[in-house]
Coordinates of C-alpha atoms in Angstrom, one line a residue:
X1 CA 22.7 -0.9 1.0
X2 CA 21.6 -4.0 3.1
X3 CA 19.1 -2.3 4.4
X4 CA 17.3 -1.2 1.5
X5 CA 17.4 -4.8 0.3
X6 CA 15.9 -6.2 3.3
X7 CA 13.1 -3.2 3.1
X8 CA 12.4 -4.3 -0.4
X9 CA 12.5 -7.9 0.9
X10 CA 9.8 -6.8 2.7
X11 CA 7.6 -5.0 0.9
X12 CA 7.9 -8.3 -1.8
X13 CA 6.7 -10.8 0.9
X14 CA 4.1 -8.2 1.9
X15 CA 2.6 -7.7 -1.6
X16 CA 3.4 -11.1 -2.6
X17 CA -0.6 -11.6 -1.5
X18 CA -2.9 -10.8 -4.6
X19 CA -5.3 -8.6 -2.2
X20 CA -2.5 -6.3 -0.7
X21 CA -1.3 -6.2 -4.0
X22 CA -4.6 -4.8 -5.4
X23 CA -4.9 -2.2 -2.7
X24 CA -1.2 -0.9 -3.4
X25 CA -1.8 -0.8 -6.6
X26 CA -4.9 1.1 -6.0
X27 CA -3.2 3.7 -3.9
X28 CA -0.2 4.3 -6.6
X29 CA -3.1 5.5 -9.2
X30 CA -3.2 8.5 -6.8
X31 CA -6.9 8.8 -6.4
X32 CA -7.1 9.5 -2.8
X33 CA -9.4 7.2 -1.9
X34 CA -9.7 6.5 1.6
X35 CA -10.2 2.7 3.4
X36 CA -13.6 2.8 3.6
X37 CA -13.7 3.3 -0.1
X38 CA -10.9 0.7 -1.3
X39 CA -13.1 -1.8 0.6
X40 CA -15.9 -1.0 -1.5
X41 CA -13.9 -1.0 -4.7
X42 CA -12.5 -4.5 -3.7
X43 CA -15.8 -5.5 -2.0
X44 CA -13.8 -6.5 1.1
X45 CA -14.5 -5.3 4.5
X46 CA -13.4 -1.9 6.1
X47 CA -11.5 -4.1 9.0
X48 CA -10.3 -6.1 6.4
X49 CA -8.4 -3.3 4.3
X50 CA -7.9 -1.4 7.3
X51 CA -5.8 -4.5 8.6
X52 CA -3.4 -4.9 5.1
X53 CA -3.0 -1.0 5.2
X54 CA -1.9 -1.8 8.8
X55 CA 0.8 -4.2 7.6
X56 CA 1.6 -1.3 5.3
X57 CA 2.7 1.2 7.7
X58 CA 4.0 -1.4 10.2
X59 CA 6.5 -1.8 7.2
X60 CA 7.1 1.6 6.2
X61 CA 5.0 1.5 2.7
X62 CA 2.4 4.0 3.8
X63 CA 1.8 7.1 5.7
X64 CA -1.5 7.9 6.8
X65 CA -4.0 11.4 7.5
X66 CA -7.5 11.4 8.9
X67 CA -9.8 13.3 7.0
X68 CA -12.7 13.3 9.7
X69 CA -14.1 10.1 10.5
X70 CA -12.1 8.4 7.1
X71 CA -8.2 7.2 7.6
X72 CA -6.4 7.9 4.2
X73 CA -3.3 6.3 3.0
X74 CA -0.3 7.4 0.8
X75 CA 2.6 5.4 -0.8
X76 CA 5.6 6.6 1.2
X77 CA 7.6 7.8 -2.0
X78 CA 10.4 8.8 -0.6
X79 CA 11.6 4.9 0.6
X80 CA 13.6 3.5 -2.6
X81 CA 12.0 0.3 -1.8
X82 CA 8.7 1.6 -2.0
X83 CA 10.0 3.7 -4.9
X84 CA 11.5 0.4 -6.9
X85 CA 8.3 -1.4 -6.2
X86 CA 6.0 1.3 -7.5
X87 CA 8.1 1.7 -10.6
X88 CA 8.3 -2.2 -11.1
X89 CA 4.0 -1.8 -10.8
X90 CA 4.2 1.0 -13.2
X91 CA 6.7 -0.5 -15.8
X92 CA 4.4 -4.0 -15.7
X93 CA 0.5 -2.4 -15.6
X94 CA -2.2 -3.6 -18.3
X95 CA -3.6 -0.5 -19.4

């Protein structure tokens, strides 16, 4: 039970910043979009998103394929931090 709090500790401080924020969000919609095309849609650099996504996976939010030369991340749905996060996103999106 500790543990899941301090993993959802975490993932708070991590999307606590309004751009990480924006590119989880982005990647919850499910539109499998990879990093060079978040960093269009946010009109921030590929090292840039490609950084935050690192912090992702260094914390467990993400997995991550390569589809040739792109990198493509997931939510990692099956952490219930992840899992209360999304659903707290989901419960509090402006459609």
């Amino acid at each position: 039970m500790e543990q899941d709090s301090n993993n959802l500790q975490k993932v708070m401080e991590l999307l606590g910043d309004e751009t990480r924020f924006k590119l989880f969000e982005i990647l919850l919609d499910g539109n499998n979009l990879c990093v060079s095309e978040i960093s269009t849609l946010l009109g921030i650099s590929v090292s840039a998103t490609s950084q935050h996504f690192r912090m992702f996976e260094l914390a467990g939010l993400v997995s991550k394929t390569r589809d040739g030369q792109k990198m493509c991340y997931r939510p990692r749905l099956t952490d219930p931090a992840v899992v209360a996060v999304a659903n707290l996103i989901a419960a509090n999106k402006v459609t």
